Coordinates of C-alpha atoms in Angstrom, one line a residue:
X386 CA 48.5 -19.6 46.1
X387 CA 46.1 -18.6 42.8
X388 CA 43.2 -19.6 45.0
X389 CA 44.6 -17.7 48.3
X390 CA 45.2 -14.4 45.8
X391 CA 41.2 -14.7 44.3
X392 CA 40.2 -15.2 47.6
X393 CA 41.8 -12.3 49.1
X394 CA 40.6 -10.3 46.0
X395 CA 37.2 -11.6 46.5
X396 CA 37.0 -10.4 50.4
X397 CA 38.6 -7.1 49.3
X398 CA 35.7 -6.4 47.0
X399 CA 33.2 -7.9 49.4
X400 CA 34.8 -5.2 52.1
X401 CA 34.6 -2.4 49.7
X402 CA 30.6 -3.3 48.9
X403 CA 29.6 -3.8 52.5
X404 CA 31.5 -0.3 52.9
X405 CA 29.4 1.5 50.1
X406 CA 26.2 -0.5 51.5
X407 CA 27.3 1.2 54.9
X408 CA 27.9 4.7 53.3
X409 CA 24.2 4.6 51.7
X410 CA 21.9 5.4 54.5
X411 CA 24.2 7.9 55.8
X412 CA 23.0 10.0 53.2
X413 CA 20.4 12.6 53.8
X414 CA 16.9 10.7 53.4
X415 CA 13.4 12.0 53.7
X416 CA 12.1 11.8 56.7
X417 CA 10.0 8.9 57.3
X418 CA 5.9 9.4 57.4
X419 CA 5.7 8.4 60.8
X420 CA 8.3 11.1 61.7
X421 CA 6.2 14.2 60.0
X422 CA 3.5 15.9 61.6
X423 CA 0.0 15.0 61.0
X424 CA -2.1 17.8 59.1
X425 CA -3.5 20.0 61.0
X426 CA -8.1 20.7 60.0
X427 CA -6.6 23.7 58.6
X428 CA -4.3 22.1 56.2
X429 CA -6.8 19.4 55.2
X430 CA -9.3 21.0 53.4
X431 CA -6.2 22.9 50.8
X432 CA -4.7 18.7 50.2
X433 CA -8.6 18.1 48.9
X434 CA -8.3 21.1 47.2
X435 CA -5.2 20.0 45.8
X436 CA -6.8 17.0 44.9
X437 CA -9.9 18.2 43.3
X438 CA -7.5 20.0 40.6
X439 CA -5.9 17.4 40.0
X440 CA -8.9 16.1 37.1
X441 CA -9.2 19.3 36.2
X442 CA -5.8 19.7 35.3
X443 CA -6.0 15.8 33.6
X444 CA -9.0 17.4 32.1
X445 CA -6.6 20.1 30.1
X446 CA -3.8 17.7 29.1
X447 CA -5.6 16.3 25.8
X448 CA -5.9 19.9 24.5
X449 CA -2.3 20.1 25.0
X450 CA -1.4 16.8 23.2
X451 CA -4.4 17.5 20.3
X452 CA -1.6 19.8 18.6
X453 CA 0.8 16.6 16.4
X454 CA 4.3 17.5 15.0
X455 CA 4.0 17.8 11.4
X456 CA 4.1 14.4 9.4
X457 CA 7.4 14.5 7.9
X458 CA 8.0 14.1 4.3
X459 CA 10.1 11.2 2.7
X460 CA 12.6 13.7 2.1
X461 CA 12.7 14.9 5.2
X462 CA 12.5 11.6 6.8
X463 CA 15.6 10.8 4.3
X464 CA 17.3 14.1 5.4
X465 CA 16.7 13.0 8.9
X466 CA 18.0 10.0 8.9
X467 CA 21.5 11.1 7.0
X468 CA 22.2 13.7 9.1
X469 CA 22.0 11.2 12.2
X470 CA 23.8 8.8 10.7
X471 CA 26.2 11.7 10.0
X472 CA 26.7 12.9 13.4
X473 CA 26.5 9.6 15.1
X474 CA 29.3 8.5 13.2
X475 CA 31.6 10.8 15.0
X476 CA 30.1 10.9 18.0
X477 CA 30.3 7.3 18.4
X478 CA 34.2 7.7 18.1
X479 CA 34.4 10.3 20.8
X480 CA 32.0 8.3 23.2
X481 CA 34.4 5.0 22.4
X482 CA 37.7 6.9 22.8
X483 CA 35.7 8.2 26.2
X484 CA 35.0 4.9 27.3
X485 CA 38.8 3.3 26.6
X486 CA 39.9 6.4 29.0
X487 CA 37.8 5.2 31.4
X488 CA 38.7 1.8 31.3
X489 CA 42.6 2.3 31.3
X490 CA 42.2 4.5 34.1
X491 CA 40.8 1.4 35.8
X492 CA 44.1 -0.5 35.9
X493 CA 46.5 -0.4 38.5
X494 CA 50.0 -0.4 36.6
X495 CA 49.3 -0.3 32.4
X496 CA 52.6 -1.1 30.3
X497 CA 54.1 1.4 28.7
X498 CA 53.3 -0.4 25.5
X499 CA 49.4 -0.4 26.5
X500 CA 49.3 3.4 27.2
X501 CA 51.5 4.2 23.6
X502 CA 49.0 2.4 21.7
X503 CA 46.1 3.8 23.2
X504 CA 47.4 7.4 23.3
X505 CA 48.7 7.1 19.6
X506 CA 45.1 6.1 18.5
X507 CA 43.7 8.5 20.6
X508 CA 45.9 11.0 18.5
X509 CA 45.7 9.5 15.3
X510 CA 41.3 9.5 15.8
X511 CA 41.4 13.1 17.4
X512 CA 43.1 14.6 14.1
X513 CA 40.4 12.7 11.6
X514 CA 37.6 14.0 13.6
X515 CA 37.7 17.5 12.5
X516 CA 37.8 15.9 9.1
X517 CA 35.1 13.8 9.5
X518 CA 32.7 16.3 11.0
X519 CA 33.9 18.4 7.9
X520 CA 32.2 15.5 5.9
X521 CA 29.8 14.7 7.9
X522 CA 28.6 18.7 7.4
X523 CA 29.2 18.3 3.9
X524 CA 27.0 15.2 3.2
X525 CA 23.9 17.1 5.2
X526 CA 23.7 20.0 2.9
X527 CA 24.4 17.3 -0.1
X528 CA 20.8 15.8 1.2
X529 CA 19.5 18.6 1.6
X530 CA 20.2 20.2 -2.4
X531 CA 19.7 16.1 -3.5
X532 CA 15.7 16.4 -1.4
X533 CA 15.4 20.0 -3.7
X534 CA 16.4 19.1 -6.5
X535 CA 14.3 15.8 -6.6
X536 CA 11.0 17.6 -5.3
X537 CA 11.0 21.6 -6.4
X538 CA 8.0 23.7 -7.2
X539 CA 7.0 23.8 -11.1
X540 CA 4.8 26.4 -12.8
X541 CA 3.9 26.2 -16.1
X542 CA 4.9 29.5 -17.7
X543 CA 4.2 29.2 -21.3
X544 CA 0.6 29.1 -20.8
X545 CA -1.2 29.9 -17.8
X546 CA -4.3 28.6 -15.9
X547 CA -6.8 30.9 -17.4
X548 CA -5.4 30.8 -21.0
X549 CA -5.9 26.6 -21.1
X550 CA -9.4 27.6 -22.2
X551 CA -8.9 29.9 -24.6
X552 CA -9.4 27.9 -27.9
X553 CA -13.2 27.1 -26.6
X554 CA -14.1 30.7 -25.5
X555 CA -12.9 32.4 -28.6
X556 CA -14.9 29.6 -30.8
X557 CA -18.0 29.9 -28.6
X558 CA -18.0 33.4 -29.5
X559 CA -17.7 33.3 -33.2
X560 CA -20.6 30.7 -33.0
X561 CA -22.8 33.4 -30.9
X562 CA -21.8 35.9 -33.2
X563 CA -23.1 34.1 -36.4
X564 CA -26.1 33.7 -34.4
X565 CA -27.0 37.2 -34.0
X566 CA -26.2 38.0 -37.2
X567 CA -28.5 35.1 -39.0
X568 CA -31.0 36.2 -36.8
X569 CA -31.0 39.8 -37.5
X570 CA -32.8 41.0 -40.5
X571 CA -30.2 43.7 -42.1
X572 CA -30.1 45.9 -45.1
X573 CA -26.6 46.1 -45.6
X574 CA -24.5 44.5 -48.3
X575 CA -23.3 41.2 -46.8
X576 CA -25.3 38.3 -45.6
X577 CA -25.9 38.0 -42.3
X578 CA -23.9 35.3 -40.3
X579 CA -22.5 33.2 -43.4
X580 CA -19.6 35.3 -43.2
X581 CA -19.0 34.7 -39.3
X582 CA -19.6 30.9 -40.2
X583 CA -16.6 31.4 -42.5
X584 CA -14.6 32.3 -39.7
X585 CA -15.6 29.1 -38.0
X586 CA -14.5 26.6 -40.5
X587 CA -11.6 28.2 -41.2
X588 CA -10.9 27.6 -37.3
X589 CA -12.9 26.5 -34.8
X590 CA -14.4 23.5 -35.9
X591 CA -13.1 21.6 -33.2
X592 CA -15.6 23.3 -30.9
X593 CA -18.6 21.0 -29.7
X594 CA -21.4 23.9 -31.4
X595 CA -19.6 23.7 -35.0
X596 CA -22.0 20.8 -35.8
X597 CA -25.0 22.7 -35.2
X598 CA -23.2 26.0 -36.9
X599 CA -22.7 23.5 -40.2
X600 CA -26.1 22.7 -40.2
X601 CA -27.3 26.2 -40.1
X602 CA -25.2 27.2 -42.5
X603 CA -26.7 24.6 -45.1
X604 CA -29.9 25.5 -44.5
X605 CA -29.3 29.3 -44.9
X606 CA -27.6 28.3 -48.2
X607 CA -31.0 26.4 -49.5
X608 CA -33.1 29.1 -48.1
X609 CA -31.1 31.7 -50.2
X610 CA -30.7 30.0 -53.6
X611 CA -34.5 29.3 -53.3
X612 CA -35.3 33.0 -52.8
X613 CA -32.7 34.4 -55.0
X614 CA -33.8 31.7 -58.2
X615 CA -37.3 32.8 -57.4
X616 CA -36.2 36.7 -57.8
X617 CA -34.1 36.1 -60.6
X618 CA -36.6 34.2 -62.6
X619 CA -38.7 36.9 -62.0
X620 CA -36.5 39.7 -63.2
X621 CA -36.1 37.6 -66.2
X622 CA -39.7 37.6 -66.8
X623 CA -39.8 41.3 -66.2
X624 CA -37.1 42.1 -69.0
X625 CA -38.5 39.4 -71.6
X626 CA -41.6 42.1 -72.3
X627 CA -38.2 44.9 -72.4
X628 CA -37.7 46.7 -75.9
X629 CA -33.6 45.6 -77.2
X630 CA -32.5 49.1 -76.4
X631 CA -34.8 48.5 -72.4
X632 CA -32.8 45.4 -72.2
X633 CA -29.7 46.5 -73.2
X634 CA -29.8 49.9 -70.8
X635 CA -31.0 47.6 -68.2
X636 CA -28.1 45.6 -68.4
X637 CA -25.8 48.3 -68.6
X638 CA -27.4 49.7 -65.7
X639 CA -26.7 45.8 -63.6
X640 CA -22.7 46.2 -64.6
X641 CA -22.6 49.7 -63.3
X642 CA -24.2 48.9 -60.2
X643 CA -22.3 45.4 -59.7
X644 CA -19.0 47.1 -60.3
X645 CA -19.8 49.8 -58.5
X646 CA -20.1 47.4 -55.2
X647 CA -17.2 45.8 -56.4
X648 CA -14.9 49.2 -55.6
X649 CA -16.6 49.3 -52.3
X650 CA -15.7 46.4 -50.7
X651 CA -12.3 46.9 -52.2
X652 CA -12.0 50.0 -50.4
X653 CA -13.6 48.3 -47.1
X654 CA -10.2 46.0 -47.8
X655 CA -12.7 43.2 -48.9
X656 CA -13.0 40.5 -52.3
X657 CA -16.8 40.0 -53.6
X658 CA -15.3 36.5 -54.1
X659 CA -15.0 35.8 -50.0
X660 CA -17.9 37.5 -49.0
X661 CA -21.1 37.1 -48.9
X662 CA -23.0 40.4 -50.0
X663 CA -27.2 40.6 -50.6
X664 CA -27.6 41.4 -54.2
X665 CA -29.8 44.0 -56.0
X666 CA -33.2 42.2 -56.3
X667 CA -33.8 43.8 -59.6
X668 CA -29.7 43.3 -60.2
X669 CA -30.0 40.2 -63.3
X670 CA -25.9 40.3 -62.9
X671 CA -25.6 40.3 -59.5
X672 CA -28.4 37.7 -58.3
X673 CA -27.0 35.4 -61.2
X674 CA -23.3 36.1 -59.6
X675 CA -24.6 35.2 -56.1
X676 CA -27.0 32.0 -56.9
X677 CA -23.6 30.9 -58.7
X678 CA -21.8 31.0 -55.7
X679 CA -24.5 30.0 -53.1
X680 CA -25.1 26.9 -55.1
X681 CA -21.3 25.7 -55.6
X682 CA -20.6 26.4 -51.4
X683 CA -23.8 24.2 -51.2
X684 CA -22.6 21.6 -53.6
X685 CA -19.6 21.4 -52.0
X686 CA -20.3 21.8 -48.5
X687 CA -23.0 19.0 -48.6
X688 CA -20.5 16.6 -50.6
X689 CA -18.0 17.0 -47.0
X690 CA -17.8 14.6 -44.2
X691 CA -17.0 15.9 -41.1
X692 CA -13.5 15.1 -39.8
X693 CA -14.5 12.4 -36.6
X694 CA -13.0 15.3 -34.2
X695 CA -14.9 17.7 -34.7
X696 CA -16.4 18.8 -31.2
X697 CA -14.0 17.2 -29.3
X698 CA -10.8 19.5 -29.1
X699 CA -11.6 21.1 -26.0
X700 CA -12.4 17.4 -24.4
X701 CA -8.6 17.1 -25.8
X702 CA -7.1 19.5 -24.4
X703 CA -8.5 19.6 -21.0
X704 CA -7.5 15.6 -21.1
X705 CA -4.1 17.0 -21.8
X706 CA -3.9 19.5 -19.3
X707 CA -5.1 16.5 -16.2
X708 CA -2.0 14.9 -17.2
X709 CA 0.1 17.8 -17.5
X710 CA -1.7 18.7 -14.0
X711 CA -0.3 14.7 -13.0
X712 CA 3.1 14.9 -14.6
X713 CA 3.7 18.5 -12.5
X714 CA 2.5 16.7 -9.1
X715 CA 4.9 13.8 -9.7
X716 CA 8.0 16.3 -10.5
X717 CA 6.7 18.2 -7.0
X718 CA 6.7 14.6 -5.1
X719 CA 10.0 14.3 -6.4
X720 CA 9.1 10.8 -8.6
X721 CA 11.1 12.3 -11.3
X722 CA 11.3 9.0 -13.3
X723 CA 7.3 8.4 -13.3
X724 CA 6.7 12.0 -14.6
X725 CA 9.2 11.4 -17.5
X726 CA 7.8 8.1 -18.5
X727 CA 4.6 9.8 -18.2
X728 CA 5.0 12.8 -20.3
X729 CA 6.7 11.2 -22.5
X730 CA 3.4 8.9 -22.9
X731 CA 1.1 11.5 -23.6
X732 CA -1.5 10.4 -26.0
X733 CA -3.6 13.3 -25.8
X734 CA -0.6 15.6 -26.9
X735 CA -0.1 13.2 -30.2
X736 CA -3.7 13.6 -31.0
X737 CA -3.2 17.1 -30.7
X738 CA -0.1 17.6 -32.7
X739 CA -2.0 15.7 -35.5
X740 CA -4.9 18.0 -36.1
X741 CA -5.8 19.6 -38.8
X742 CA -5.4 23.7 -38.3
X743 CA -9.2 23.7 -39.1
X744 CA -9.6 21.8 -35.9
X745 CA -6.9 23.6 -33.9
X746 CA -5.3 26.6 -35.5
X747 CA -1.5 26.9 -34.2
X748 CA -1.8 30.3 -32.5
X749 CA -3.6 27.2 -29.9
X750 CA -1.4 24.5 -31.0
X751 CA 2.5 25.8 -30.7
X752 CA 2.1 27.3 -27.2
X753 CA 0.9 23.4 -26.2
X754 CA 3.8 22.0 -27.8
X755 CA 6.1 25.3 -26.4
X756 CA 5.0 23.7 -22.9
X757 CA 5.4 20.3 -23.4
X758 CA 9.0 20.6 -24.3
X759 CA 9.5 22.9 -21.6
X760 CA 8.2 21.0 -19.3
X761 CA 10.2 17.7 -20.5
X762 CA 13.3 19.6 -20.6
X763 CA 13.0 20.3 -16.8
X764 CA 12.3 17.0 -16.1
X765 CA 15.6 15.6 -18.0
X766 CA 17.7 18.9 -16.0
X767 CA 16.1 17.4 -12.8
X768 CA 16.9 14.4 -13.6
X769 CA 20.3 14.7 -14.2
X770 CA 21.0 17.1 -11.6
X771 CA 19.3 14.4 -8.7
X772 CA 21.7 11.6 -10.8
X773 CA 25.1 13.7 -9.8
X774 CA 24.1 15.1 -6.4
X775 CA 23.1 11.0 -5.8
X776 CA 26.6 9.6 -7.1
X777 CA 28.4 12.8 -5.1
X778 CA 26.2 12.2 -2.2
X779 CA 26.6 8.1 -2.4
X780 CA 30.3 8.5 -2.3
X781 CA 30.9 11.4 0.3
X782 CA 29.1 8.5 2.5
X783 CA 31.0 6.0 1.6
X784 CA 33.8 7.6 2.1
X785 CA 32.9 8.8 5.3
X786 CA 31.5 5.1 6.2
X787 CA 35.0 3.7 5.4
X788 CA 36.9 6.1 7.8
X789 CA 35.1 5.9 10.9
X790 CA 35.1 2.4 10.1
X791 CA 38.9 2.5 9.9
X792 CA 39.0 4.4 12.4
X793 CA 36.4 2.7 15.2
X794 CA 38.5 -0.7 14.1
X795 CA 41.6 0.8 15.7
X796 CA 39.9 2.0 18.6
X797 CA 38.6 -1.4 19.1
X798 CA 41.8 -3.1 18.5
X799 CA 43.0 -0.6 21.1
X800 CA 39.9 -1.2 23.4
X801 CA 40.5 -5.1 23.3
X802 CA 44.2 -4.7 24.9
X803 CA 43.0 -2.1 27.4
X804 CA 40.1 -4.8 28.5
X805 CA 42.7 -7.7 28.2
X806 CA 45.2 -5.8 30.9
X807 CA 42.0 -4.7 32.6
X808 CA 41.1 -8.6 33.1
X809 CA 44.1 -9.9 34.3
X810 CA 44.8 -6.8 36.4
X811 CA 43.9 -8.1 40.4
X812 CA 44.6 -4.2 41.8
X813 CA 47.0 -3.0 44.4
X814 CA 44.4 -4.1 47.5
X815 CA 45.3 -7.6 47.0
X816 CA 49.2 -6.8 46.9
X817 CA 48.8 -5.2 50.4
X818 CA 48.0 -8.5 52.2
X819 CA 50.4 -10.9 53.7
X820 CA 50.6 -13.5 51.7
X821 CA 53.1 -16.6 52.3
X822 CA 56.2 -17.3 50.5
X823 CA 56.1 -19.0 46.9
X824 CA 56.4 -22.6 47.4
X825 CA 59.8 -24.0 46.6
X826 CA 60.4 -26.2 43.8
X827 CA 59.5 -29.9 44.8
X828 CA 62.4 -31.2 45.4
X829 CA 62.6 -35.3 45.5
X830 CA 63.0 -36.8 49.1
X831 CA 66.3 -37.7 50.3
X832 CA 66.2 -40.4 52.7
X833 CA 67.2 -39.1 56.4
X834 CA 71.0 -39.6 57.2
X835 CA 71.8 -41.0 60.3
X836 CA 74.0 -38.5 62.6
X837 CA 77.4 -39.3 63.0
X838 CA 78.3 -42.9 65.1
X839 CA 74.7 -44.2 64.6
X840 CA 73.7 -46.7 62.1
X841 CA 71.5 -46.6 59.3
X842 CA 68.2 -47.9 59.9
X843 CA 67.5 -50.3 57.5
X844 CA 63.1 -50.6 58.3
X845 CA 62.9 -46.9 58.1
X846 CA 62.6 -46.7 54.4
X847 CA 59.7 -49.0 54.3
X848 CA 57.2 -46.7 56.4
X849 CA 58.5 -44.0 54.2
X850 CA 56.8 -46.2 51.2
X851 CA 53.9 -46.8 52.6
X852 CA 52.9 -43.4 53.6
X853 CA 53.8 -41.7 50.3
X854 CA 50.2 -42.8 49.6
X855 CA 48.6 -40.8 52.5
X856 CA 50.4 -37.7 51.3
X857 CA 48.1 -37.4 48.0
X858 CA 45.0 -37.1 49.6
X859 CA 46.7 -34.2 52.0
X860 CA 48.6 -32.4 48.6

């Protein structure tokens, strides 16, 4: 009877193929090309036409494909793909809960128990997808402040672009203003250019041009206590021929006029002992005040040794500024960790740090160290920041992952019942056909009985045990 039922199924669905083959070319069909009229000459020539711009259009489509979408960024690549996986989590749900519709629809006479389930998961799901596109919204604009934070602008604010330079342009013009000044011949009371190199050892000697300013200096310094010796000897000379009361009014005379100086530097807010001043030439006091003081700068200038960094500052700090440059372009990338590792191996800042204020006076120095901190500080803020939006973003995933999970297992679960029904389902078509009665239960043979006055044949049974055989072959 199985095999009468499949069979009758089979030639059902056979009918209902052969019907939809039939109902195909009753649709409307283009007419065939035999059936349509031939071009006309005057028709002809616009189908070439036709043809002809056909390269020239072909010709135009590269300048329309030259113009590429934007390379994406990793973060945007990463934002990408969350938001997809966002919204295909949900949307997966709706096109399953679709689909097990679809399919229950397809059988003829569901349980009750079947449609419960299904339209209990269907209600359970429904209600947890406003929740999950809740998340789902959530965890995009979670990507989106997790791709900021990781990979914002940074400016340096504590010392701009044009002020990295500073340190070298206000040495190189100390150095061009002792220069002009030893090079100028003057008459007033200072010494031209000693006073400017002053300034330089006090605070620029980390410029590349203080060697050469230390060498003119000493030379100045021999070239003055040669001349002034040779003056002063001669005014010596001069006084030994002097009467006692000559020598003693001319000496009087050098106090007055050394003191008198004295008053006006102190009212130019100047001390004789930190200038440099051209003395009297006929001034015993003052040339023997000045030779004093030329030869113990000289004495103790030549006995220095130049510290070894002396010219090299600038180098420095333009070697500290390329890896601050670095360290900025790896907190813009967003590789947070390798700018902190990196700034926090700055050798050119330690060098830096450890100079003398000779070399570096901290007017330079502090707004370096000012930015450095600042700078690290924003790092470790990042940092931290891109750690918590990570751990809040990680679990709002996994937290959405584990409910559509949930909730695409009980839609499966439902979808295996509904295609279990669907499979053993064989339709209402094949109910329609006559089909025979159920075969009775096999029953065992009773032997015939004879009717009533005739007697029981005894040879009869024997046939009937010999063709119980034959009857296999026919069952």
């Amino acid at each position: 009877m199985k095999k009468t039922l499949f069979s009758l199924l089979a030639l059902s669905i056979s009918i209902a193929q052969g019907e939809e083959g039939k109902e195909s070319p009753a649709t409307p069909a283009p007419a065939p090309a035999a059936e349509q009229p031939a071009a006309t000459p005057a028709e002809a020539p616009a189908d070439d036409t036709a043809k002809q711009e056909t390269p020239a259009a072909t010709a135009e489509q590269p300048a329309a494909t030259t113009e590429q979408p934007a390379q994406e960024t990793p973060a945007q690549q990463e934002q990408r793909k969350v938001d997809e996986k966002a919204k295909d989590a949900t949307l997966r749900l709706r096109e399953k809960m679709t689909t097990m519709d679809t399919e229950l629809a397809k059988i003829t006479k569901p349980t009750r128990s079947l449609v419960s389930r299904v339209n209990s998961v269907k209600t359970r799901i429904t209600r947890q997808l406003e929740d999950m596109d809740r998340r789902a919204l959530k965890i995009a604009q979670l990507q989106t402040e997790f791709n900021e934070a990781k990979g914002a602008d940074f400016t340096f604010d504590k010392i701009s672009v044009d002020e990295r330079d500073r340190y070298m342009r206000d040495g190189q013009a100390a150095y061009k203003a002792m220069l002009v000044d030893m090079k100028q011949k003057k008459g007033a009371r200072k010494v031209g250019g000693l006073d400017k190199y002053e300034i330089m050892r006090k605070r620029y000697q980390g410029i590349p041009e203080y060697k050469d300013a230390h060498a003119r200096y000493l030379r100045t310094l021999r070239k003055l206590d040669k001349n002034w010796s040779a003056r002063l000897t001669q005014e010596q000379n001069v006084r030994k021929r002097y009467t006692p009361a000559k020598v003693k009014a001319a000496s009087d005379m050098d106090k007055r006029q050394y003191d008198e100086l004295v008053r006006k530097l102190q009212e130019e807010g100047e001390d004789i002992a930190k200038v440099w001043v051209i003395p009297n030439m006929r001034n015993i006091k003052m040339l023997d005040y000045c030779i004093r003081k030329v030869r113990d700068v000289l004495k103790r200038t030549e006995r220095e040794t130049l510290d070894p960094a002396v010219g090299t500052v600038p180098a420095l700090i333009n070697q500290y500024w390329e890896k601050m440059d670095d360290i900025r372009q790896s907190m813009i990338n967003g590789e947070l960790e390798d700018a902190e590792a990196k700034i926090k191996n700055n050798a050119a800042l330690d060098l830096i740090m450890r100079l003398r204020k000779e070399l570096l006076p901290d007017e330079y120095r502090i707004p370096i160290r000012e930015q450095n901190q600042a700078t690290r500080d924003e790092i470790t803020k990042r940092l931290r920041n891109y750690q918590r939006l990570q751990r809040t973003l990680e679990n709002e995933i996994a937290t959405l992952t584990r409910i559509t999970t949930s909730a695409e297992a009980q839609i499966d679960g439902a979808m295996d019942a509904v295609q279990e029904a669907l499979d053993s389902d064989i339709g209402e078509n094949s109910m329609e056909v006559d089909q025979p009665a159920p075969p009775a239960p096999a029953q065992p043979e009773q032997p015939a009985q004879p009717a009533e006055g005739e007697a029981k044949p005894v040879e009869a049974e024997q046939p009937a045990e010999a063709a119980a055989p034959e009857q296999k072959p026919a069952a």
